[in-house]
Coordinates of N, CA and C in Angstrom, one line a residue:
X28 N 14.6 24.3 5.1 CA 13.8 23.7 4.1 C 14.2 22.2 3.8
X29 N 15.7 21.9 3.8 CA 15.9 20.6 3.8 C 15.4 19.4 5.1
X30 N 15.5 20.3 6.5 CA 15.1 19.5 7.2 C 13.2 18.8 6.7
X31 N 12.7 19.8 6.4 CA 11.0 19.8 6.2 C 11.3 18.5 5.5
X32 N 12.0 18.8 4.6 CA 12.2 17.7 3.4 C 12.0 16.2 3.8
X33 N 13.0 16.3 5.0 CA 13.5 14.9 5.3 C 12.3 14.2 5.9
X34 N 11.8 15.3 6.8 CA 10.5 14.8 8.0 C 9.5 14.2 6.8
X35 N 9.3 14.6 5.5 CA 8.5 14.8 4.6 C 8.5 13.1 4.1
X36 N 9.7 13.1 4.4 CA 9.8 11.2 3.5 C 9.7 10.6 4.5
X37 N 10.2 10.8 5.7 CA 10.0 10.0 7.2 C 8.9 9.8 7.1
X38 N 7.7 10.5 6.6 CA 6.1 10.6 7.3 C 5.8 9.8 6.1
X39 N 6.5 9.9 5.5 CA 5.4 9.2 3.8 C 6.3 7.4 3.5
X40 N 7.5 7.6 4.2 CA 8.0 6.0 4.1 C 6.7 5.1 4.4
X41 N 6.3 5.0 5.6 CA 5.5 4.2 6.5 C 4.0 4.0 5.6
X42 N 3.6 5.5 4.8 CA 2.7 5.2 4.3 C 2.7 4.5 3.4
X43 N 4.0 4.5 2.4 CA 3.4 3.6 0.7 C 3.8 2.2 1.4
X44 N 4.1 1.5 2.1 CA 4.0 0.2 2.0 C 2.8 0.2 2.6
X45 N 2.1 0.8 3.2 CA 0.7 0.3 4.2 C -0.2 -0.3 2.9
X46 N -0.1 1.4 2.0 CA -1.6 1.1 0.7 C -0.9 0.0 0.3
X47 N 0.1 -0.3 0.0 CA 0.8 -1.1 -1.2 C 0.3 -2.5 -0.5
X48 N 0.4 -2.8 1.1 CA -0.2 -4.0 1.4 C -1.6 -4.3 1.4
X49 N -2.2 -3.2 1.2 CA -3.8 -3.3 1.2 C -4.5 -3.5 -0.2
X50 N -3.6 -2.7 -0.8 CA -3.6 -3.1 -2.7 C -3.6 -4.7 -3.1
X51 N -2.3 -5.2 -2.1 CA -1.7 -6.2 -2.5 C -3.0 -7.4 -2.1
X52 N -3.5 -6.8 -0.9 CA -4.7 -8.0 -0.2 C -5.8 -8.0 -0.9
X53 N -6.4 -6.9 -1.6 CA -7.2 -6.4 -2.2 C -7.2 -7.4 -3.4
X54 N -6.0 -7.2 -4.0 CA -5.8 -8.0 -5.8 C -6.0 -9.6 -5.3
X55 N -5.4 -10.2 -4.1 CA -5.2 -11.4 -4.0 C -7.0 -11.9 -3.6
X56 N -7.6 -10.8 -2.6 CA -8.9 -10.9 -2.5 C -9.7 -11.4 -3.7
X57 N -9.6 -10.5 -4.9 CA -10.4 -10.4 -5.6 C -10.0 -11.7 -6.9
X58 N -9.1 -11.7 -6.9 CA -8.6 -13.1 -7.7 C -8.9 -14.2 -6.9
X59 N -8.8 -14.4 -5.5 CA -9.9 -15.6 -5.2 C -11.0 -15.9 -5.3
X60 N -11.8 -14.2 -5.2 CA -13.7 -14.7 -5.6 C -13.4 -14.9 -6.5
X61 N -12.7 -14.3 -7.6 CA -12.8 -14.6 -9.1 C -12.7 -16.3 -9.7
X62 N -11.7 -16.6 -8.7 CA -11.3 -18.3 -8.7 C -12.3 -19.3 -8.3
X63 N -13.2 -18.8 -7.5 CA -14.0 -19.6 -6.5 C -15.4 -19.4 -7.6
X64 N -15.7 -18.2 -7.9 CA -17.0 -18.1 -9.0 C -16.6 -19.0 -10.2
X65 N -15.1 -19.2 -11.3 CA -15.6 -19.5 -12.4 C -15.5 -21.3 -11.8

């Protein structure tokens, strides 16, 4: 059960920085139309 564990965060490391960079492109995206409209 421990091993599952470990593979379990191995597999999910890689993931939260992916969203976290797509989040991050996303906010910076959307603060430049926002910049560029007012």
């Amino acid at each position: 059960m421990k091993d599952e564990s470990t593979e379990t965060t191995k597999e999910q490391s890689p993931v939260k920085p992916f969203y976290l960079f797509i989040a991050i492109l996303i906010i910076i995206f959307f603060f430049h139309y926002c910049g560029s409209t007012h």
